[in-house]
XYZ file of C-alpha atoms in Angstrom:
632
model
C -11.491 9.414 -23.751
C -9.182 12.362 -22.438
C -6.731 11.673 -19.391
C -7.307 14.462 -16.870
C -4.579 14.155 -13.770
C -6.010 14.569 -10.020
C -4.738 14.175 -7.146
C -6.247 12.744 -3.503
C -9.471 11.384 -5.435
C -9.550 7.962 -3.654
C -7.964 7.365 -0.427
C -5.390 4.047 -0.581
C -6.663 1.078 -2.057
C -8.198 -0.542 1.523
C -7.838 -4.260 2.529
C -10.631 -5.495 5.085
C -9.747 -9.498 4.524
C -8.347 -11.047 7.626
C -4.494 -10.437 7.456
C -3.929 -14.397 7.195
C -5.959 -14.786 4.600
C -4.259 -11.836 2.706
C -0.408 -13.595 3.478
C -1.900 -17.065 2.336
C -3.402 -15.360 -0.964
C -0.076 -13.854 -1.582
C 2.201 -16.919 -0.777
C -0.333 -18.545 -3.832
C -0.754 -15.339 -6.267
C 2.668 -13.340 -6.031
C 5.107 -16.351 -5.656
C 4.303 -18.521 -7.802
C 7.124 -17.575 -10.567
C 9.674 -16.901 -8.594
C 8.778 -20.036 -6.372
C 9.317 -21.979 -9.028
C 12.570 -20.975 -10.271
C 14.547 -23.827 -8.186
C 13.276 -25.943 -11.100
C 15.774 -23.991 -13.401
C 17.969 -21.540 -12.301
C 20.674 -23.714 -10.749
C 20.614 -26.071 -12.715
C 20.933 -23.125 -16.198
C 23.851 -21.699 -13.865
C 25.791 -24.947 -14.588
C 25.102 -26.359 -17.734
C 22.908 -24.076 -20.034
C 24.993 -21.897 -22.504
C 27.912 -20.984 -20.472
C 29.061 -24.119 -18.911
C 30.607 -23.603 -15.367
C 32.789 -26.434 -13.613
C 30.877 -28.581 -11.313
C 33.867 -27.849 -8.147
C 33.183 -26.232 -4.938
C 34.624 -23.009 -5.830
C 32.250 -22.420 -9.025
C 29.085 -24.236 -6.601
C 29.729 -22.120 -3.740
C 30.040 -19.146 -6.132
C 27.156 -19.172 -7.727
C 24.963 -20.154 -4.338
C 26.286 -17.267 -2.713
C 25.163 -15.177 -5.886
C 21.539 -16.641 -6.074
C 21.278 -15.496 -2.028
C 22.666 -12.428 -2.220
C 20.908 -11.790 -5.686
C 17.414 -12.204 -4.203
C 18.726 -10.115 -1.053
C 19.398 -7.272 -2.628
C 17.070 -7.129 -5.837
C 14.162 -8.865 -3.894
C 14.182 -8.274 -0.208
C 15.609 -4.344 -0.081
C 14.758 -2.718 -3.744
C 11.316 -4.559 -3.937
C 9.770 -5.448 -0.666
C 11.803 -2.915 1.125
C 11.581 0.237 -1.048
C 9.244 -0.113 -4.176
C 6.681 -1.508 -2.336
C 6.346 2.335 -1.090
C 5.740 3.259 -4.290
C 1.754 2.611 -3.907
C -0.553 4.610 -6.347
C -3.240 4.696 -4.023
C -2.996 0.997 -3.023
C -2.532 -0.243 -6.599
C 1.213 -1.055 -8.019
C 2.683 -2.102 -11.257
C 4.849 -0.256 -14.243
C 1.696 1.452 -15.335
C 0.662 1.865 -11.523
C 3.848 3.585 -11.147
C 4.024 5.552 -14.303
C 0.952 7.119 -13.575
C 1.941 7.991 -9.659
C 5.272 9.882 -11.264
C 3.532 11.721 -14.247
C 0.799 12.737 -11.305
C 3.526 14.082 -8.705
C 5.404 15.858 -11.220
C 2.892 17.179 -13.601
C 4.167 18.225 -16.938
C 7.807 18.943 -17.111
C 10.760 18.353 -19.667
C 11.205 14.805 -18.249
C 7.458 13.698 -18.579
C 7.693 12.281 -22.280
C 11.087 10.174 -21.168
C 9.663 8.881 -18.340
C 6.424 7.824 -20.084
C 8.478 5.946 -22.681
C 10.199 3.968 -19.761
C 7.273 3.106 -18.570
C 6.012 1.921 -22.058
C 8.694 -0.076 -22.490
C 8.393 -1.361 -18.973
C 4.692 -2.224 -19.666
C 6.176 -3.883 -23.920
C 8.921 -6.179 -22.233
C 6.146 -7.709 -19.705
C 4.361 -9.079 -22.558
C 7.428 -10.592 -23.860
C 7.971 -12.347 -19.819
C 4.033 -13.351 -19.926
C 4.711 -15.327 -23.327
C 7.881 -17.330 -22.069
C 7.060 -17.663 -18.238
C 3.715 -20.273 -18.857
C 5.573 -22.379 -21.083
C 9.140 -22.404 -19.277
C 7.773 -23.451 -15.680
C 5.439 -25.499 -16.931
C 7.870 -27.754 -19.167
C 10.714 -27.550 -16.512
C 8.257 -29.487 -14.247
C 6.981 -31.926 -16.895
C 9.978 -32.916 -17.381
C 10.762 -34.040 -14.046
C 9.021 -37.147 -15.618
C 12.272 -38.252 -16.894
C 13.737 -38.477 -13.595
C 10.830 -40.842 -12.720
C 11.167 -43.130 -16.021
C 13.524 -42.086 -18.639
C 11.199 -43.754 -21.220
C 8.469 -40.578 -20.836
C 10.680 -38.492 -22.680
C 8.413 -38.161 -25.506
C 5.157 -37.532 -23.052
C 7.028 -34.031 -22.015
C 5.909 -31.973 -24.803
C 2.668 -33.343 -25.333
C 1.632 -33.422 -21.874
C 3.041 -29.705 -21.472
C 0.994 -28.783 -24.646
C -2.398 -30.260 -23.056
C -1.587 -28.265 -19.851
C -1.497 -25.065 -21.305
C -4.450 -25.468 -23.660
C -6.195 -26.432 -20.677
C -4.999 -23.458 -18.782
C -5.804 -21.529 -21.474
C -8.923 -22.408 -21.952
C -10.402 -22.263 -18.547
C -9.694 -18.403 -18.345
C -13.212 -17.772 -19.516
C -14.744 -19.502 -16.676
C -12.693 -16.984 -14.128
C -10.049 -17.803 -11.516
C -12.235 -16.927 -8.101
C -12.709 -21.011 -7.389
C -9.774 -22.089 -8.487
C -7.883 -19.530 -6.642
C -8.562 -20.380 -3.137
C -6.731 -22.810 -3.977
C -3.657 -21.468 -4.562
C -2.550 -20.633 -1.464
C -2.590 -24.081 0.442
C -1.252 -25.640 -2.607
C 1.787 -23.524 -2.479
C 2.144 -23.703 1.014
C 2.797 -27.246 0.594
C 4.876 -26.763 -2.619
C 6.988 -24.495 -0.388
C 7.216 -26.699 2.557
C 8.092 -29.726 -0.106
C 10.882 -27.677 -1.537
C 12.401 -26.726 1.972
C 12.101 -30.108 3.686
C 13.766 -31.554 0.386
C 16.237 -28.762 0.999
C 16.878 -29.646 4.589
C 17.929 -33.176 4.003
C 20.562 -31.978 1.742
C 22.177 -29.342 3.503
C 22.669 -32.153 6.765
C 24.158 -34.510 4.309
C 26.497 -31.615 3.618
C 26.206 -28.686 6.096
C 29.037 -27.456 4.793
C 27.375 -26.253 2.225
C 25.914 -23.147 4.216
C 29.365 -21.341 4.342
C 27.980 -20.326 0.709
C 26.406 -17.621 2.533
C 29.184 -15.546 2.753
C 29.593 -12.558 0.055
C 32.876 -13.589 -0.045
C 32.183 -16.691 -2.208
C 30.417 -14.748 -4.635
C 33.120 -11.962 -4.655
C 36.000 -15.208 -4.711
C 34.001 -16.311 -8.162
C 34.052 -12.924 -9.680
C 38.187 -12.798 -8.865
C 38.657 -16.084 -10.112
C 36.905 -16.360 -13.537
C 35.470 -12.739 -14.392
C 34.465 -13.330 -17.805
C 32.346 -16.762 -17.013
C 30.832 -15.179 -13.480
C 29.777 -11.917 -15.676
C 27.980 -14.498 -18.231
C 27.215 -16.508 -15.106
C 24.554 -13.650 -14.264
C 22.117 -14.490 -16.830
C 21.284 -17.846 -15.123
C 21.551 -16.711 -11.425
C 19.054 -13.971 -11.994
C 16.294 -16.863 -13.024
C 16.184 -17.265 -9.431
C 14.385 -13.797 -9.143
C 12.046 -13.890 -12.138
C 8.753 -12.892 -10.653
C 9.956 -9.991 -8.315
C 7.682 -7.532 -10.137
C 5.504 -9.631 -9.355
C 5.111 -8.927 -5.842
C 4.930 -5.027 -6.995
C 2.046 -5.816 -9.536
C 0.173 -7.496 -7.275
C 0.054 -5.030 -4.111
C -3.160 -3.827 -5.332
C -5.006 -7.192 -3.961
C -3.215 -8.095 -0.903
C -1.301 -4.852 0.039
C 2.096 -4.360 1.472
C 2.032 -5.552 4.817
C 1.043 -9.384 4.178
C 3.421 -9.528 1.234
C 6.258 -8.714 2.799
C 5.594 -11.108 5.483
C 4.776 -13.888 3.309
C 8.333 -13.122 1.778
C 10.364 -12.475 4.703
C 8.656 -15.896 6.950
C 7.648 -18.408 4.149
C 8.814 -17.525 0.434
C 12.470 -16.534 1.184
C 13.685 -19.173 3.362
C 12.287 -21.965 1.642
C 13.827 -21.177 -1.862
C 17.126 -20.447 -0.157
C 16.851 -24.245 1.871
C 16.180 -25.727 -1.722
C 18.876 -23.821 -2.748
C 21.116 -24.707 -0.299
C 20.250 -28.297 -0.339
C 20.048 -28.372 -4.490
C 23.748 -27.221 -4.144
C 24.893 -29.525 -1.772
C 23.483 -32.587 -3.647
C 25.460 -31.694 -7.096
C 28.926 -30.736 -4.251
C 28.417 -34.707 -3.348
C 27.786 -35.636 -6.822
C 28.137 -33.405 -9.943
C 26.227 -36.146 -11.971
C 22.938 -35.118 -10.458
C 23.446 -31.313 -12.003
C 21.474 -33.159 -14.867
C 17.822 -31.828 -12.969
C 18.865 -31.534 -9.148
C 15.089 -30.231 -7.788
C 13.417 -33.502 -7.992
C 16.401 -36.014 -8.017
C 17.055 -34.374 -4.499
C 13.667 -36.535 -3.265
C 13.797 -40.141 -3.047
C 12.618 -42.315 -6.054
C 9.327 -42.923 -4.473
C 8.513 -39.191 -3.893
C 9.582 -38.009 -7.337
C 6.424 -38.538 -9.173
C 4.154 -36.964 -6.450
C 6.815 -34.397 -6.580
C 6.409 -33.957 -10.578
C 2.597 -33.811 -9.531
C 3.135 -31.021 -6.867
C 5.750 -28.655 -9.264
C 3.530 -28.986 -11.981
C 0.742 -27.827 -10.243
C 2.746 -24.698 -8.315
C 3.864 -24.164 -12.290
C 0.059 -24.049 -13.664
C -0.090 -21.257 -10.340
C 2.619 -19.120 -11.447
C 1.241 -18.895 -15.303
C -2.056 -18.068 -13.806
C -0.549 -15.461 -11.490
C 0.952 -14.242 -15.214
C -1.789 -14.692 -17.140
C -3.824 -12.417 -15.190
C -1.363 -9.995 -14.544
C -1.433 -9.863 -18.393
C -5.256 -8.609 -18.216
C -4.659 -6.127 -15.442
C -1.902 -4.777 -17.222
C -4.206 -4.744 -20.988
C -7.090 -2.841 -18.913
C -4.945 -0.631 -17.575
C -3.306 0.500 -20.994
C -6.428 0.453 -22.176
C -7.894 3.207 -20.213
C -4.403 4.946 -19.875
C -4.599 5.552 -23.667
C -2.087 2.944 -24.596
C -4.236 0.630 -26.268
C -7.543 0.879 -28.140
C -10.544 -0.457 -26.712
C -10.769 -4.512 -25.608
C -13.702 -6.546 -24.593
C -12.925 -6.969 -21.351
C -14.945 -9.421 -19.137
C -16.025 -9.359 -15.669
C -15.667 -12.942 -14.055
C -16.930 -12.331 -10.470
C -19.596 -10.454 -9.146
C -17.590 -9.911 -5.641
C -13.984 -9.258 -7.167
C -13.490 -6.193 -9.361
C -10.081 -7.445 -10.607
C -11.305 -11.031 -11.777
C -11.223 -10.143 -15.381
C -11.086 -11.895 -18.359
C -9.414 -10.416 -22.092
C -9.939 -12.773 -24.879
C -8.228 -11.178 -27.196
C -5.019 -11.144 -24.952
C -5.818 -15.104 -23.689
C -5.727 -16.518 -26.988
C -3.293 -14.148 -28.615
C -1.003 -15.921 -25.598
C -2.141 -19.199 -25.429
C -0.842 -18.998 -29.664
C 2.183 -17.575 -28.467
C 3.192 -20.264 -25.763
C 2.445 -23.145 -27.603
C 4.597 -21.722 -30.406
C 6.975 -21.186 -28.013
C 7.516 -24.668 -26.349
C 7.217 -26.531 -29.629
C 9.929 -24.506 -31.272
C 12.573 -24.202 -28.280
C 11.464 -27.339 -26.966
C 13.033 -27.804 -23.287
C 13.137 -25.615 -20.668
C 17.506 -25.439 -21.332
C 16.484 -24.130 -24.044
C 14.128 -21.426 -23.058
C 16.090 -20.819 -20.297
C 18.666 -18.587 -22.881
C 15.570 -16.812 -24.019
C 14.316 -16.099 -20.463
C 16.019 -13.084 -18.317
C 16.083 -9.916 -20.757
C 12.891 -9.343 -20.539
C 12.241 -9.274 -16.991
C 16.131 -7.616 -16.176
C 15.131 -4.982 -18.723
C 11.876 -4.032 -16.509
C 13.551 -4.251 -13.232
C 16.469 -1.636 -14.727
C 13.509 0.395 -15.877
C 11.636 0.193 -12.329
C 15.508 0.975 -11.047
C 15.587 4.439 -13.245
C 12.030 5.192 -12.081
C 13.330 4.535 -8.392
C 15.644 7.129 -9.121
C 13.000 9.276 -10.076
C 10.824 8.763 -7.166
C 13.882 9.088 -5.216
C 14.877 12.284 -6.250
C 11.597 14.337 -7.923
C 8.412 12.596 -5.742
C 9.530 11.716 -2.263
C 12.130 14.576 -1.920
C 14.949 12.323 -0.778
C 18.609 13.797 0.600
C 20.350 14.092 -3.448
C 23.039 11.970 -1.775
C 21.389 9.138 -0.524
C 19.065 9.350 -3.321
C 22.013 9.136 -5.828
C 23.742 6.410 -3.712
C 20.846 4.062 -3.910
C 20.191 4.485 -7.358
C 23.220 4.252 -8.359
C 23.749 0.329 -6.638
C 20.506 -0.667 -8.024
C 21.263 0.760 -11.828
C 24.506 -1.021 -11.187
C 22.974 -4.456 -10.082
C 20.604 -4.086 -12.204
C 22.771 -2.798 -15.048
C 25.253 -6.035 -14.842
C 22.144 -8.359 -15.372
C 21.019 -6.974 -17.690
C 23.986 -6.952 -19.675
C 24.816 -10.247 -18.421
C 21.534 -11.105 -20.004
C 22.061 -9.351 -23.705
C 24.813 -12.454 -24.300
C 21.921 -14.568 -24.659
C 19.847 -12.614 -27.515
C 21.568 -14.664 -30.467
C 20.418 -18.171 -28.396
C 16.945 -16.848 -27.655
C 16.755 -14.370 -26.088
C 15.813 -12.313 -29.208
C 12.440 -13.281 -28.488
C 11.079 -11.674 -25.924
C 12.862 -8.362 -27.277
C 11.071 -9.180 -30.637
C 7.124 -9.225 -28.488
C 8.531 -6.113 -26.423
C 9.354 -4.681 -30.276
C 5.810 -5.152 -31.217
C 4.259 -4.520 -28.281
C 6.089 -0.969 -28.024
C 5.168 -0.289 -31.381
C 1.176 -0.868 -30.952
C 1.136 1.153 -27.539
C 3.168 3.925 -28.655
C 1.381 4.223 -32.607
C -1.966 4.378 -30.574
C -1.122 6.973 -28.162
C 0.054 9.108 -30.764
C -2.833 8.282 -32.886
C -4.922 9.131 -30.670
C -3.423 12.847 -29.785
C -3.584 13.130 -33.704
C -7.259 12.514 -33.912
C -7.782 14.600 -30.998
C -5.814 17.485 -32.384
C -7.479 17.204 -35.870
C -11.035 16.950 -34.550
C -10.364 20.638 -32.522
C -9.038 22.171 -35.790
C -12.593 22.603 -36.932
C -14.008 22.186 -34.114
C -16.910 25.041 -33.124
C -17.155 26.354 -29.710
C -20.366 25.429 -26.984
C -21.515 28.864 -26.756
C -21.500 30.109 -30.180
C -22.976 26.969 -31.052
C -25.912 27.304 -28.917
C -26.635 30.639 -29.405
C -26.875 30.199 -33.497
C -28.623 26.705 -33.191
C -30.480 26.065 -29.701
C -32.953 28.607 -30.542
C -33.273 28.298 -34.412
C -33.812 24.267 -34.646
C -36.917 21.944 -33.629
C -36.336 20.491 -29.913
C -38.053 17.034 -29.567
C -38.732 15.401 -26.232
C -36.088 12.864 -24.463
C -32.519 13.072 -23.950
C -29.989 13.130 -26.120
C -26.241 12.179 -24.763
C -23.443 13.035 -27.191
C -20.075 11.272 -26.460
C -16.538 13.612 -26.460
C -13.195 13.427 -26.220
C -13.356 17.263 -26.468
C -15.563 18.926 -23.808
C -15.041 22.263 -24.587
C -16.397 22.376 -28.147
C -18.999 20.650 -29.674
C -18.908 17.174 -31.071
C -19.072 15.904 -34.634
C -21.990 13.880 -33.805
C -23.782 16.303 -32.535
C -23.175 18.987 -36.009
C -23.694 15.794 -38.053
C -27.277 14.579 -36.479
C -28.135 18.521 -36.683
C -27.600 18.776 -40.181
C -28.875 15.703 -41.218
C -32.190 15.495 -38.964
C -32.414 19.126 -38.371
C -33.662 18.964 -34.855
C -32.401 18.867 -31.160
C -33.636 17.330 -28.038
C -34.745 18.732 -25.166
C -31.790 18.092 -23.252
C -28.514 17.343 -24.662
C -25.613 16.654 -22.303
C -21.670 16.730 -23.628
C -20.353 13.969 -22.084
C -16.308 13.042 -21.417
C -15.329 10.072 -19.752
C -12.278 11.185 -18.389
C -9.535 8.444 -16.918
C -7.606 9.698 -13.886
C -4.026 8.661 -12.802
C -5.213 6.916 -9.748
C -6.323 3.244 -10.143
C -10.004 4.200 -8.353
C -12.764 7.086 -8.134
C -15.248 7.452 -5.555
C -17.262 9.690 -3.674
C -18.356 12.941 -4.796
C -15.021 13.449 -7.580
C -17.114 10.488 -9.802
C -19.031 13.196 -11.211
C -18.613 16.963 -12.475
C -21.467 18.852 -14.390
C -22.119 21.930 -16.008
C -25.335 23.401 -17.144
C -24.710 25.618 -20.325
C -27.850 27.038 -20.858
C -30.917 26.336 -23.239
C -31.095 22.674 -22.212
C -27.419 22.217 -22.887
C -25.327 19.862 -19.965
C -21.743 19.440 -19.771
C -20.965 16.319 -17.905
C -17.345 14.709 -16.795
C -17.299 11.085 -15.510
C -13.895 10.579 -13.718
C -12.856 6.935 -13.816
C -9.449 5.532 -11.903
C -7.490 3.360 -14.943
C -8.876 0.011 -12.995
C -11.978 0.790 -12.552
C -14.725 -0.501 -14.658
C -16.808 2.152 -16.947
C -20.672 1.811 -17.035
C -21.894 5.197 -18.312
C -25.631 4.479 -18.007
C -25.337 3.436 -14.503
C -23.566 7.029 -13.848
C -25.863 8.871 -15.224
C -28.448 7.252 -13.432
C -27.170 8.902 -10.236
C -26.975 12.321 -11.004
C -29.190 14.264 -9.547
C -28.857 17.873 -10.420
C -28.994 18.024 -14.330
C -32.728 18.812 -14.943
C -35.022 15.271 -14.381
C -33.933 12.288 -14.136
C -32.389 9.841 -16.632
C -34.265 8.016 -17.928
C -33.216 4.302 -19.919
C -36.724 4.630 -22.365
C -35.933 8.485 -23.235
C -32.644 8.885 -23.559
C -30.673 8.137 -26.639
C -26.780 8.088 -27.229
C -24.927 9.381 -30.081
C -21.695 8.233 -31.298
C -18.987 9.436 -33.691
C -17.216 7.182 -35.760
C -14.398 8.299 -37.525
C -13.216 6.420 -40.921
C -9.224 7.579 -40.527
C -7.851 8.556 -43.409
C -4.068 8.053 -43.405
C -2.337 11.395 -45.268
C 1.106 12.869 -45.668
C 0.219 15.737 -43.050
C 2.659 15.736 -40.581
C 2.110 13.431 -37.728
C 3.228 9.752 -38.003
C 4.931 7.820 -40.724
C 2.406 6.436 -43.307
C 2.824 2.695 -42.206
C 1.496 3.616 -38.628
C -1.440 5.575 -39.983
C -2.566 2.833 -41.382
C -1.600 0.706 -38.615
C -3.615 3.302 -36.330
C -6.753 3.293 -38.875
C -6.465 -0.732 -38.800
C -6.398 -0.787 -34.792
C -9.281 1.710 -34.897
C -11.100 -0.351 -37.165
C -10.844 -3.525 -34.866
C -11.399 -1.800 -31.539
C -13.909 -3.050 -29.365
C -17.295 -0.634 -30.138
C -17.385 2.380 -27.797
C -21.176 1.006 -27.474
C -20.253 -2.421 -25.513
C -17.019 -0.577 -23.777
C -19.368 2.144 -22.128
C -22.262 -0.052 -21.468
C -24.591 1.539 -23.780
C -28.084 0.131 -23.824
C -27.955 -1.350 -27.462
C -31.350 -0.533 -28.695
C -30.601 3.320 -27.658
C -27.504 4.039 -29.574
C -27.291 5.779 -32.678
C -24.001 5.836 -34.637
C -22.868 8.737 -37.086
C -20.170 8.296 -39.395
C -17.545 10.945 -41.065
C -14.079 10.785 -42.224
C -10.936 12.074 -41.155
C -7.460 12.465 -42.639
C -4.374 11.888 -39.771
């Protein structure tokens, strides 16, 4: 596939659902992590690696932290400013990336600001692995507050959830989903009636509101508020969130759902969390559900667990958004990726990615086994992409939307700095943990980046002997046999002729009647419609050149293209047209290009790539593959 940017091919992504509907979806899809951080983050503040002193100076600190943490990272750089940072409609790292590269078409700063948005894209894999099985446990083991004698249910009954979770992916999230919203509208009404009752048992709890609290915290212990940052920023994990997700519910409904529902009910859970442990530091030991009365705990482990199950579903399919989109990006080779609705283009379903997670969660809550635990691994990963989305801020700032240089540089600069400190806050925790998600971000980072290259290699070594269109059909068109039909030959390359094409003449000496080139070409926008679907060529003597322009989300069905052009010669027809694929065997060499180990890691990635046959839709009884080799 070749990447060919355009600009103004689909107008913004639209959104015809009734607005409720669309702030109800969003209260269920795009806070469900960070909705469920109460079970966690205060509690980590106090007593995970960096124990703080359970006194109303260190309690009052780190409250006044939490709020003014999701102020500024959540309500002013995410729903206030990134959320303007739409690629028609559709947002996300990749989203993003594309939207910059786009703007700025090729300049000295493209290839850095593709590798930010690589690694963006590498360290979301690592937050997809450790989010499912950190909310998940931290609510199963509200159990113990119930009866201290389930203790040994927690990881087995945490295990069976996410297998379960797992497993149902196939099936497709479209019925399941509508419940999400109500559910978490009640999760979030729980949490902030909870909250309530502790803030009137100690109202003067709310005078944690003040910045000076925070600032008091900083003045009176630096080094164990800096460290202090690692746990306060759990209380924003799942910001991108509400970025990645503006594609389905759009700007407008999730900023209200924020600003009316999600915001003020963490904060009053917050508020009331902190004001429980102020009356009595014993209860630090899992203040969210000891806050409720004994009799409402276990409906309450019920309730959590369920809004937990929402938020790894909210991950797990942002993990198959963001695989499809590298996918047809160039970032990663070809998946089988399955439709699960008929009505919902972005119900999709990756098998490879499910299981290769589902592995990688259970691994992950059997070896760190409590959610203390994971807590020291959770936080790089998702500080690291909110620095990243910080520098590309900058960028957007500055190079796309043509800012004043000193308010530009003023508000990147606090962000890079908030950011910054959290993220360094956060690197403390790599030898407890934290390692891990840098270790998946590693690997990830690796695969995307070998296959990019890999593929600009194969591309690059393919036009080396490659033979021009018109030369070619003036020596052949008129020399060889035509037979009847159709004969469509597949390119990455549309201005010389493909290897499939020299191979089948040389082998069956003959050429159809009509042969058409065709590129699918991926654009930077997430959609293509209209008239810019399509661009063809006729090149004489039967020859077609023919372009399909894709968005990087939307699905690719060559035959059904084809189908509807009109103007090159007859029809297409299923019964006489035939398709004709290349495949390479790479051959990994010294030549320069990439290191020998990622050849080979390229040539193995090509070799277990989902067929260009089943990606493309090819009618199966119509395709006709020919082979050659090729040294990288």
């Amino acid at each position: 596939m070749e990447q060919q940017a355009s600009d103004g091919l689909d107008p913004a992504h639209p959104h015809q659902e009734k607005f409720a509907a669309l702030a109800v979806g969003a209260i269920g899809v795009v806070f469900g992590d960070i909705g469920t951080s109460p079970l966690y983050s205060l509690k980590e503040s106090f007593i995970g690696h960096h124990k703080l002193a359970l006194d109303p100076a260190h309690i009052y600190g780190v409250l006044s932290l939490i709020f003014w943490t999701m102020t500024s990272i959540v309500t002013i750089k995410y729903v206030a400013l990134i959320l303007r940072a739409d690629n028609k409609g559709e947002g996300g790292s990749l989203a993003l990336l594309a939207l910059i590269t786009r703007k700025m078409g090729d300049t000295r700063w493209r290839v850095a600001i593709t590798m930010t948005g690589v690694i963006a894209t590498a360290l979301f894999y690592g937050d997809a692995i450790i989010t499912p099985a950190i909310s998940v446990l931290s609510a199963v083991e509200g159990l113990t507050t119930v009866e201290a004698g389930f203790t040994p249910l927690v990881l087995p009954v945490t295990v069976a959830i996410l297998v379960a979770l797992f497993a149902i992916q196939a099936r497709g999230t479209a019925a399941v989903g509508k419940l999400f919203g109500p559910v978490m509208l009640v999760y979030f009404a729980v949490i902030a009636i909870l909250g309530v009752r502790g803030i009137i048992a100690a109202p003067e709890i709310l005078w944690a509101l003040n910045p000076w609290y925070a600032v008091k915290f900083f003045l009176l212990d630096p080094s164990l508020a800096f460290l202090a940052l690692g746990s306060v920023v759990l209380a924003v994990t799942g910001a991108e969130a509400l970025y990645a997700d503006m594609g389905h519910f759009g700007r407008r409904a999730i900023m209200v759902s924020w600003l009316y529902v999600a915001f003020p009910c963490l904060m009053l859970n917050y508020l009331g969390q902190s004001a429980l442990i102020l009356r009595n530091p014993a209860m630090i030991e899992n203040p969210f559900f000891l806050m409720a009365p004994d009799w409402a705990r276990l409906p309450l482990v019920i309730l959590a667990t369920m809004a937990t199950v929402i938020a790894s579903q909210a991950v797990i399919s942002g993990a198959f958004s963001v695989s499809q989109q590298a996918v047809q990006l160039g970032f990663l080779p070809r998946l089988r990726i399955l439709h699960t609705s008929a009505k919902a283009a972005g119900q999709i379903y990756v098998p490879l990615v499910n299981w290769g997670l589902l592995v990688m969660v259970v691994l992950l809550a059997l070896g760190f086994r409590s959610s203390s635990n994971l807590a020291s691994a959770y936080g790089i990963a998702v500080t690291g992409t909110m620095f990243i989305t910080a520098c590309m801020l900058g960028v957007l700032t500055f190079a796309v939307w043509k800012w004043n240089k000193l308010l530009a540089g003023l508000v990147t600069g606090i962000f890079l700095l908030i950011d910054g400190a959290y993220f360094a806050s956060n690197i403390t925790k790599i030898p407890d943990g934290g390692w891990f998600p840098l270790l998946v971000a590693a690997v990830a980072f690796v695969l995307l980046t070998t296959w990019s290259r890999g593929r600009r290699l194969v591309l690059a070594r393919l036009q080396e002997g490659a033979m021009p269109i018109a030369l070619f059909i003036r020596s052949a068109a008129q020399t060889a046999t035509r037979v009847k039909g159709t004969a469509v030959f597949l390119t990455s390359t549309p201005d010389s002729i493909p290897p499939a094409l020299l191979h089948n003449l040389k082998h069956n000496k003959v050429l159809h009647e009509r042969i058409v080139l065709l590129t699918v070409a991926i654009e930077q926008v997430p959609h293509v419609r209209g008239a810019e679907c399509t661009s063809m060529e006729p090149l004489g003597d039967g020859f077609f050149r023919v372009v399909l322009h894709y968005g990087f989300m939307d699905e690719v069905d060559v035959p059904m293209a084809l189908a509807a052009i009109q103007e090159c010669g007859a029809p297409f027809r299923p019964m006489e047209t035939s398709y004709f694929l290349a495949r390479q065997t790479l051959l990994p060499s010294s030549r320069p290009g990439m290191a020998i180990w990622r050849e080979k890691l390229f040539a193995w990635m090509v070799r277990n790539a989902e067929s260009a046959m089943e990606f493309f839709k090819l009618p199966t009884n119509r395709v006709v593959e020919l082979g050659s080799q090729l040294e990288i």
